[in-house]
Amino acid sequence: MEPNKPLQISFEGLTYSVKVPAKQTVGSSGNPLLRVLKSPFSKPEFDDKVILRQLDGSFRPGRVTAILGPSGSGKTTLLNLLAGQISTGTTSGDIWVNGRRASGASMRQLAGYVNQDDVILPTMTVEEAIEMSIILRPPPIASQSRGPSPMASVVGERSVSAEVDVNVATDHDQLPLPVTTGRSNDEGQSGRSAPPKKVTPSIAAARKAEIKAHHKARCSHAISLFGLEKCRGTAVGDSSRKGISGGEKKRTAIAMEWVTEAPVLFLDEPTSGLDAHSALMVARQLKDIANAGRTVVTVLHQPSSDMFEIIDDILILFEGRIVYLGERASLVGYLERLGYPCGIYTNPADHVFNAVLFEGATLAKGMSDSQRVEQRAEHLLTTWQSSPEAATMQALIANPELTAIDKTQFRQVSPPLTQLKYLIKRAGRNAIRNRLVIKVRLIQSAFFGLLIGCIFLNTDDKAVAVQRQNYSGAMFFSCMTQFLLTILAVVNVFTGERLVFFREWQAAYYGLPAYFAAKNIVELPIQIISPIIYSAICYWLLGFQHDGVKFILFTVIAVSLSVCGFTCGFLLGASFETLSAVLAALPAMFLPFMLFGGLLVNTGNSTVWLRWIQWISPIKYGYSAMMKNQFEGYIVNGKPIGDEYLDEVQLGSFSIGVDIIFVLGISLLAWVLSYVALAYLTKKGRGDSAKYSTKKCQAELLGQPDARFAKVAEKKSHVATLAATEESQKPMLNLSLE
């Protein structure tokens, strides 16, 4: 496979700070009691905490750069800043890619990112997870047009050519047909190109089969490359269900980024929590990725000696400052000149931590720990800035790789329709594999239907007063169960998937509309089936009116309440990060709805300034519809007791149909608000989409090098011209010699 075009990442004066609550002291705020009393009503004060301080450096293509440093030194912050994973805080300084000014947002167009904690849907197998990355994030166009690859034997030797706009995602279902370079007889005689052949269903089917085979072959190659053959059919799992090991999960996460052919790969502590063998295997695979011409940057906590030998370049961060950035082979010599010689049998990485960053006789006595650390950081920074290695790095920043960035190097996304199809398939597969959840929901519906039916069994044979009380209680309980139990079921599932959605969306697997539509399409059937089961059991046991139309209306009301509970649960799950937060907020929403549901409080005579709550309570509309469905025209012993009872409870003048429409209207409102909540979540994770649009970011990278590197570009262009001229003159010189 043809190596990737080189991408060099450089940065200068990079500084990052965040706002933190200001530290308060008794002396600074006067009376501490007064300060405590005022704090809830006064504007909070914040201080700027600097995480990274004036960082200069460069990451070269075809090399593995490891970022080392103690906890809290800013390693992950630097990685996230360069990878475009940070949307808060204040950033200053310059970032360049091949001399083109870049931002974190534009880096996302070129870079893959592997998080420290791998978040993969637990029910997916290793093969499915890697295949998902191939389908939803197809490799850049350049990698599809390269020479022979491990997949060539499956895809075939036919060449495919097409003009593709980088601003439009490549549709794998609409790839161009293979074409040949020769001419037909008719074309040769007429001198005109033959008209394109019409795409028949058989050709389209063959094309889809070829694409599917290509995906399978690429997935199999990734599984083989990363040593995942033994677990390819095993579910990833999580803390509650057994799955693959930590090392296998980490290699799966890296493989999911590798198959996208991103020219830059960032990894946050890919070896943490792994045994020595698994960690070394991961390091070797990163080296193989870099050997293909990619730029690999990884945070390592404390690499072993074997891992250290694999690394090409080392960046050491200490207290947010760079105290070394250069080749791994030069580190030991630099430390020796600094006065910290490394023993022959000592791991240089351990030596950096134990002897350089935290020990030494140069520290002044009588200082606090924080003062000692700050003094050591200043000492190491001053020494580094005056070293030949720092001068070499500055020269590398000033004379970067200036090769033009090809638009085919940008990461691709699949079309929305492809995303929707795949997400529906995945969500359905996830629901089937979570059989216990579906079984519990269906059994729960049948259980409560039997319970309420047995409690109020044959109410139609009892006295009028008993009928009123029993029917009212049964219908109110029915409304509560269909609404509340659905909310609890939805938030319990969605809060567990919320982080998976956020990580996958942030990694550009799919867009929010596709995910939201697929989630609703797959989840809604169970919200419809469950109330049907409940209604079919309890309606006839209770002795409601033996009328098929009224039974259908009762079922429709129960379904509408279940759908409303689903959308409200989705809204709660999208608005709060944890299940505990959702359960804390649920009573504040549910109890007012229940109190003004029509049974506990006569809404016609309730407190005037609280009466409005009934108009936003879906339980009230559902209860009102069920009551009218049962008691309108209800006659006992020749007496029309139903209409009289409805006048007493004052449930409003709306018809059954209008009540159902109001329930569905509340459902629609909650559905829209849940989409807005997810959109807000995604905006926090990526920043202002208008400011960092795909077109703007790509245009930023496709432009000319920064003016600062104009002379460098001119010099390199002149050298390239001289080389080309000299090469062209060689045949003439050889001819004259002959």
CSV table of N, CA, C and O in Angstrom, one decimal, residues 108 116 141 210 265 298 360-361 365 370 387 448 461 557 579 630 632 716 733:
chain,number,residue,atom,x,y,z
A,108,ARG,N,-9.7,17.8,13.5
A,108,ARG,CA,-10.7,16.7,13.5
A,108,ARG,C,-10.9,16.2,12.1
A,108,ARG,O,-11.4,15.1,11.9
A,116,GLN,N,-8.8,7.2,26.5
A,116,GLN,CA,-8.2,6.4,27.5
A,116,GLN,C,-9.1,5.3,28.0
A,116,GLN,O,-8.8,4.1,28.1
A,141,ILE,N,-10.7,9.0,0.3
A,141,ILE,CA,-10.8,8.6,-1.1
A,141,ILE,C,-9.4,8.2,-1.6
A,141,ILE,O,-9.3,7.3,-2.4
A,210,GLU,N,-20.1,-6.5,-3.9
A,210,GLU,CA,-18.7,-6.3,-3.9
A,210,GLU,C,-18.2,-5.3,-2.8
A,210,GLU,O,-17.2,-5.5,-2.1
A,265,LEU,N,-3.0,10.1,14.1
A,265,LEU,CA,-3.6,9.3,15.1
A,265,LEU,C,-3.1,9.8,16.5
A,265,LEU,O,-1.9,9.8,16.8
A,298,THR,N,1.0,9.8,21.2
A,298,THR,CA,0.4,9.0,22.2
A,298,THR,C,0.8,9.5,23.6
A,298,THR,O,2.0,9.9,23.8
A,360,GLY,N,16.8,15.4,43.6
A,360,GLY,CA,18.0,16.2,43.2
A,360,GLY,C,18.4,17.1,44.4
A,360,GLY,O,17.6,17.5,45.2
A,361,ALA,N,19.7,17.5,44.4
A,361,ALA,CA,20.2,18.4,45.4
A,361,ALA,C,20.1,19.8,45.1
A,361,ALA,O,20.5,20.7,45.9
A,365,LYS,N,16.3,24.2,50.5
A,365,LYS,CA,15.6,23.7,51.7
A,365,LYS,C,14.7,24.7,52.3
A,365,LYS,O,14.8,25.9,52.0
A,370,SER,N,5.0,22.4,47.0
A,370,SER,CA,4.6,23.1,45.8
A,370,SER,C,5.7,24.0,45.3
A,370,SER,O,5.9,24.2,44.1
A,387,SER,N,19.4,24.6,25.5
A,387,SER,CA,20.1,23.4,25.0
A,387,SER,C,20.1,23.3,23.5
A,387,SER,O,19.3,23.9,22.8
A,448,PHE,N,-49.1,-6.4,35.7
A,448,PHE,CA,-50.0,-5.3,36.2
A,448,PHE,C,-51.4,-5.4,35.7
A,448,PHE,O,-52.3,-5.0,36.3
A,461,ASP,N,-70.6,-5.9,38.5
A,461,ASP,CA,-71.7,-6.6,39.2
A,461,ASP,C,-71.9,-6.0,40.6
A,461,ASP,O,-72.7,-6.5,41.4
A,557,ILE,N,-55.8,5.0,24.2
A,557,ILE,CA,-55.4,6.0,25.3
A,557,ILE,C,-54.2,5.4,26.0
A,557,ILE,O,-53.3,6.2,26.3
A,579,LEU,N,-28.0,8.3,36.0
A,579,LEU,CA,-29.3,7.8,36.4
A,579,LEU,C,-29.7,8.4,37.7
A,579,LEU,O,-30.9,8.7,37.9
A,630,GLN,N,-65.7,5.3,29.6
A,630,GLN,CA,-66.4,4.3,30.4
A,630,GLN,C,-67.8,4.8,30.8
A,630,GLN,O,-68.8,4.1,30.7
A,632,GLU,N,-69.6,7.8,29.8
A,632,GLU,CA,-70.5,8.5,28.9
A,632,GLU,C,-71.6,7.5,28.4
A,632,GLU,O,-71.3,6.5,27.8
A,716,LYS,N,12.3,25.9,-0.9
A,716,LYS,CA,12.1,24.5,-1.2
A,716,LYS,C,11.6,24.3,-2.6
A,716,LYS,O,12.0,23.3,-3.3
A,733,LEU,N,22.9,14.4,-21.3
A,733,LEU,CA,24.3,14.2,-21.0
A,733,LEU,C,24.8,12.8,-21.4
A,733,LEU,O,25.8,12.7,-22.0
